Amino acid sequence: EVQLVESGGGLVQPGGSLRLSCAASGFTFSDYWMTWVRQAPGRGLEWVANIEQDEREKYYVDSVKGRFTISRDNAKNSLYLEMNSLTVEDTAVYYCATSVDTAMVTYFDYWGQGTLVTVSS
Amino acid sequence: EIVMTQSPATLSVSPGERATLSCRASQSVSSNLAWYQQKPGQAPRLLIYDASTRATGIPARFSGSGSGTDFTLSISSLQSEDFAVYYCQQYNNWPPAWSFGQGTKLEIK
């Protein structure tokens, strides 16, 4: 059974940093792209970042470029999101997601339960 | 950037009736479109991918259609568990800067 479990969320002050993790199981993690998607309270879904299987390709939404870094450790079956210079606009539930239907990055047939990041003074 | 626009924002339908949700892309996304269902406090669930293919375990009352810029999600004979928020997502452009619609809330009439 495919499982994605996020952790690392919490309350952080504006300008602060946080590192999110996503532990994957039930599939060959190193074979698939991974993605972070976020959802601000009461709002819709927003794609944040994608990472290719070997970390050679990484892509970010414009609003986080230069502040967030997506990474992975295939030996640990884990995905990460390093978030710096956080602002109140980054407050959201952060989901990791993937598709195991294809080796390309496309739609998402598996999602974690999400981890809440709150940026507030 | 491809902008996805869903309509209506809220749709009120009675149980047992049919619901039709729309999603429009600001430029062609071919058939590279997915639909998700999200209930309060839960992660999104994939319903449809490649515009019209039902995901594993999704009931046949859910169907998707369209290509290019205009897409439709239809739910025939609404069940109580179908009342939720629905999102479309395109995955056509490269580099992969995916985008979601703003969502349609399907509520009980």
CSV table of C-alpha atoms in Angstrom, one decimal:
chain,number,residue,atom,x,y,z
A,1,GLU,CA,0.0,0.0,0.0
A,2,VAL,CA,1.4,3.4,-1.0
A,3,GLN,CA,1.7,5.8,1.9
A,4,LEU,CA,3.0,9.3,2.2
A,5,VAL,CA,3.4,10.8,5.6
A,6,GLU,CA,4.4,14.4,6.1
A,7,SER,CA,5.9,15.9,9.2
A,8,GLY,CA,7.7,19.0,10.3
A,9,GLY,CA,5.0,21.6,10.2
A,10,GLY,CA,4.3,24.1,13.0
A,11,LEU,CA,4.2,27.7,14.1
A,12,VAL,CA,7.1,29.9,12.8
A,13,GLN,CA,7.6,33.6,12.9
A,14,PRO,CA,7.8,35.7,9.7
A,15,GLY,CA,11.3,35.5,8.3
A,16,GLY,CA,11.9,32.2,9.9
A,17,SER,CA,12.7,28.8,8.4
A,18,LEU,CA,11.1,25.3,8.5
A,19,ARG,CA,12.0,21.9,7.0
A,20,LEU,CA,9.2,19.6,6.0
A,21,SER,CA,9.6,15.9,5.4
A,22,CYS,CA,7.6,13.3,3.6
A,23,ALA,CA,8.2,9.6,4.3
A,24,ALA,CA,7.2,7.3,1.5
A,25,SER,CA,6.5,3.6,1.5
A,26,GLY,CA,4.7,1.0,-0.5
A,27,PHE,CA,6.4,1.8,-3.8
A,28,THR,CA,9.9,2.2,-5.4
A,29,PHE,CA,10.4,5.8,-4.3
A,30,SER,CA,13.5,6.4,-6.5
A,31,ASP,CA,11.4,5.6,-9.7
A,32,TYR,CA,9.1,8.6,-9.4
A,33,TRP,CA,8.9,12.3,-9.5
A,34,MET,CA,7.7,13.9,-6.2
A,35,THR,CA,5.7,17.1,-5.7
A,36,TRP,CA,4.7,19.5,-2.9
A,37,VAL,CA,1.3,21.1,-3.1
A,38,ARG,CA,-0.1,23.5,-0.5
A,39,GLN,CA,-3.5,24.8,0.5
A,40,ALA,CA,-4.0,28.0,2.4
A,41,PRO,CA,-6.8,28.0,5.0
A,42,GLY,CA,-10.1,28.1,3.2
A,43,ARG,CA,-8.4,28.3,-0.2
A,44,GLY,CA,-7.7,26.1,-3.2
A,45,LEU,CA,-4.8,23.9,-4.1
A,46,GLU,CA,-1.5,25.4,-5.2
A,47,TRP,CA,1.4,23.5,-6.8
A,48,VAL,CA,4.7,24.4,-5.0
A,49,ALA,CA,7.5,22.3,-6.4
A,50,ASN,CA,8.5,19.1,-8.3
A,51,ILE,CA,11.6,17.1,-8.1
A,52,GLU,CA,12.8,14.5,-10.6
A,53,GLN,CA,13.9,11.0,-9.6
A,54,ASP,CA,17.6,11.8,-9.5
A,55,GLU,CA,17.3,15.4,-8.3
A,56,ARG,CA,18.6,16.7,-11.7
A,57,GLU,CA,15.5,18.7,-12.3
A,58,LYS,CA,13.6,20.8,-9.8
A,59,TYR,CA,10.9,23.3,-10.5
A,60,TYR,CA,9.1,25.8,-8.3
A,61,VAL,CA,6.2,28.1,-8.4
A,62,ASP,CA,7.4,31.7,-8.8
A,63,SER,CA,6.2,32.8,-5.3
A,64,VAL,CA,8.7,30.5,-3.6
A,65,LYS,CA,11.7,30.6,-6.0
A,66,GLY,CA,14.9,31.5,-4.1
A,67,ARG,CA,13.2,30.8,-0.7
A,68,PHE,CA,12.2,27.1,-0.9
A,69,THR,CA,14.3,24.1,-1.8
A,70,ILE,CA,12.9,20.7,-2.7
A,71,SER,CA,15.2,17.7,-2.2
A,72,ARG,CA,15.0,14.0,-1.7
A,73,ASP,CA,17.0,11.1,-0.2
A,74,ASN,CA,16.2,8.0,-2.2
A,75,ALA,CA,18.1,5.8,0.3
A,76,LYS,CA,15.7,6.9,3.0
A,77,ASN,CA,12.6,7.1,0.8
A,78,SER,CA,12.1,10.6,1.9
A,79,LEU,CA,11.2,14.0,0.3
A,80,TYR,CA,12.0,17.3,1.8
A,81,LEU,CA,11.0,21.0,1.5
A,82,GLU,CA,13.4,23.5,3.1
A,83,MET,CA,11.5,26.8,3.6
A,84,ASN,CA,13.3,30.0,4.3
A,85,SER,CA,12.2,33.7,4.6
A,86,LEU,CA,8.7,32.6,5.4
A,87,THR,CA,5.9,35.1,5.2
A,88,VAL,CA,2.3,34.9,6.3
A,89,GLU,CA,1.3,34.1,2.7
A,90,ASP,CA,3.1,30.7,3.2
A,91,THR,CA,0.6,29.7,5.8
A,92,ALA,CA,-1.0,26.5,4.5
A,93,VAL,CA,-1.3,22.8,4.7
A,94,TYR,CA,1.5,21.3,2.8
A,95,TYR,CA,0.9,18.0,1.0
A,96,CYS,CA,3.4,15.7,-0.7
A,97,ALA,CA,2.0,13.9,-3.7
A,98,THR,CA,3.0,11.6,-6.5
A,99,SER,CA,1.8,9.4,-9.3
A,100,VAL,CA,3.0,5.8,-9.5
A,101,ASP,CA,1.1,5.3,-12.8
A,102,THR,CA,3.9,7.0,-14.7
A,103,ALA,CA,7.6,7.9,-14.5
A,104,MET,CA,6.7,11.4,-15.6
A,105,VAL,CA,5.3,14.1,-13.4
A,106,THR,CA,1.6,14.5,-14.2
A,107,TYR,CA,-1.4,14.1,-12.1
A,108,PHE,CA,-1.3,12.8,-8.5
A,109,ASP,CA,-2.9,9.6,-7.5
A,110,TYR,CA,-1.3,9.5,-4.0
A,111,TRP,CA,-1.3,12.3,-1.4
A,112,GLY,CA,-0.1,12.5,2.1
A,113,GLN,CA,-2.4,13.7,4.9
A,114,GLY,CA,-0.7,17.1,5.0
A,115,THR,CA,1.2,19.1,7.6
A,116,LEU,CA,0.2,22.6,8.7
A,117,VAL,CA,2.6,25.4,8.5
A,118,THR,CA,1.5,28.6,10.3
A,119,VAL,CA,3.6,31.8,9.9
A,120,SER,CA,2.6,34.3,12.5
A,121,SER,CA,4.2,36.6,15.0
B,1,GLU,CA,1.6,30.3,-17.0
B,2,ILE,CA,-1.6,28.4,-17.7
B,3,VAL,CA,-4.6,29.7,-15.7
B,4,MET,CA,-7.4,27.2,-14.9
B,5,THR,CA,-10.8,28.7,-14.3
B,6,GLN,CA,-13.6,26.6,-12.9
B,7,SER,CA,-17.3,27.4,-12.9
B,8,PRO,CA,-19.5,27.7,-11.1
B,9,ALA,CA,-17.9,28.5,-7.8
B,10,THR,CA,-20.8,26.8,-6.0
B,11,LEU,CA,-23.3,24.3,-7.4
B,12,SER,CA,-26.4,23.3,-5.6
B,13,VAL,CA,-27.9,20.0,-6.7
B,14,SER,CA,-30.4,17.6,-5.1
B,15,PRO,CA,-29.3,14.0,-4.4
B,16,GLY,CA,-30.1,11.7,-7.3
B,17,GLU,CA,-29.7,14.5,-9.8
B,18,ARG,CA,-26.9,15.1,-12.2
B,19,ALA,CA,-24.1,17.7,-11.7
B,20,THR,CA,-22.0,19.2,-14.4
B,21,LEU,CA,-18.8,21.1,-13.5
B,22,SER,CA,-16.7,23.1,-15.9
B,23,CYS,CA,-13.0,23.9,-16.2
B,24,ARG,CA,-11.4,26.1,-18.7
B,25,ALA,CA,-7.7,26.5,-19.5
B,26,SER,CA,-6.2,29.8,-20.7
B,27,GLN,CA,-4.4,27.9,-23.4
B,28,SER,CA,-4.6,24.4,-24.8
B,29,VAL,CA,-3.6,21.6,-22.4
B,30,SER,CA,-4.5,18.9,-24.9
B,31,SER,CA,-6.0,16.1,-22.7
B,32,ASN,CA,-3.6,16.6,-19.9
B,33,LEU,CA,-6.2,17.4,-17.3
B,34,ALA,CA,-7.1,15.7,-14.0
B,35,TRP,CA,-10.1,16.1,-11.6
B,36,TYR,CA,-9.9,15.8,-7.8
B,37,GLN,CA,-12.5,15.6,-5.0
B,38,GLN,CA,-11.7,17.0,-1.6
B,39,LYS,CA,-13.7,16.7,1.5
B,40,PRO,CA,-13.2,18.9,4.6
B,41,GLY,CA,-10.0,17.9,6.5
B,42,GLN,CA,-9.0,15.4,3.9
B,43,ALA,CA,-6.4,15.3,1.2
B,44,PRO,CA,-7.6,15.5,-2.4
B,45,ARG,CA,-8.6,12.3,-4.1
B,46,LEU,CA,-7.9,11.7,-7.8
B,47,LEU,CA,-11.1,11.0,-9.8
B,48,ILE,CA,-10.2,11.5,-13.5
B,49,TYR,CA,-7.0,11.8,-15.4
B,50,ASP,CA,-6.1,12.3,-19.1
B,51,ALA,CA,-9.4,14.3,-19.2
B,52,SER,CA,-11.7,11.2,-19.3
B,53,THR,CA,-10.0,8.2,-17.6
B,54,ARG,CA,-11.4,7.2,-14.3
B,55,ALA,CA,-8.9,6.5,-11.6
B,56,THR,CA,-8.8,3.2,-9.8
B,57,GLY,CA,-11.8,2.6,-7.6
B,58,ILE,CA,-13.8,5.6,-8.9
B,59,PRO,CA,-17.5,4.9,-9.5
B,60,ALA,CA,-18.8,4.9,-13.0
B,61,ARG,CA,-21.2,7.8,-12.1
B,62,PHE,CA,-18.1,10.1,-12.4
B,63,SER,CA,-17.2,11.0,-16.0
B,64,GLY,CA,-14.9,13.5,-17.6
B,65,SER,CA,-14.8,15.0,-21.1
B,66,GLY,CA,-13.2,17.6,-23.2
B,67,SER,CA,-9.8,18.5,-24.7
B,68,GLY,CA,-7.9,21.6,-25.5
B,69,THR,CA,-9.3,24.4,-23.3
B,70,ASP,CA,-12.7,23.2,-22.2
B,71,PHE,CA,-13.4,20.3,-19.9
B,72,THR,CA,-16.4,18.9,-18.0
B,73,LEU,CA,-16.8,16.7,-15.0
B,74,SER,CA,-20.2,15.0,-14.8
B,75,ILE,CA,-21.6,13.2,-11.8
B,76,SER,CA,-24.8,11.3,-12.5
B,77,SER,CA,-27.2,10.5,-9.8
B,78,LEU,CA,-25.5,12.3,-6.9
B,79,GLN,CA,-24.9,10.4,-3.7
B,80,SER,CA,-24.6,12.0,-0.3
B,81,GLU,CA,-20.9,11.3,-0.3
B,82,ASP,CA,-20.3,13.3,-3.5
B,83,PHE,CA,-20.9,16.6,-1.9
B,84,ALA,CA,-17.5,18.1,-1.7
B,85,VAL,CA,-15.1,20.5,-3.5
B,86,TYR,CA,-13.8,19.6,-6.9
B,87,TYR,CA,-10.6,20.8,-8.5
B,88,CYS,CA,-9.2,20.5,-12.0
B,89,GLN,CA,-5.5,20.4,-12.6
B,90,GLN,CA,-3.5,20.7,-15.8
B,91,TYR,CA,-0.2,18.9,-16.4
B,92,ASN,CA,0.5,19.9,-20.0
B,93,ASN,CA,3.3,22.5,-20.1
B,94,TRP,CA,7.0,22.0,-19.7
B,95,PRO,CA,8.8,22.8,-17.5
B,96,PRO,CA,6.2,21.4,-15.2
B,97,ALA,CA,4.5,24.4,-13.6
B,98,TRP,CA,1.3,22.7,-12.8
B,99,SER,CA,-1.8,24.7,-12.0
B,100,PHE,CA,-5.1,24.0,-10.4
B,101,GLY,CA,-8.5,25.6,-10.8
B,102,GLN,CA,-9.9,27.5,-7.9
B,103,GLY,CA,-12.5,24.8,-7.1
B,104,THR,CA,-16.2,24.2,-7.4
B,105,LYS,CA,-18.1,23.5,-4.2
B,106,LEU,CA,-20.9,21.0,-4.8
B,107,GLU,CA,-23.5,21.4,-2.1
B,108,ILE,CA,-26.8,19.8,-1.3
B,109,LYS,CA,-29.8,21.6,-2.6
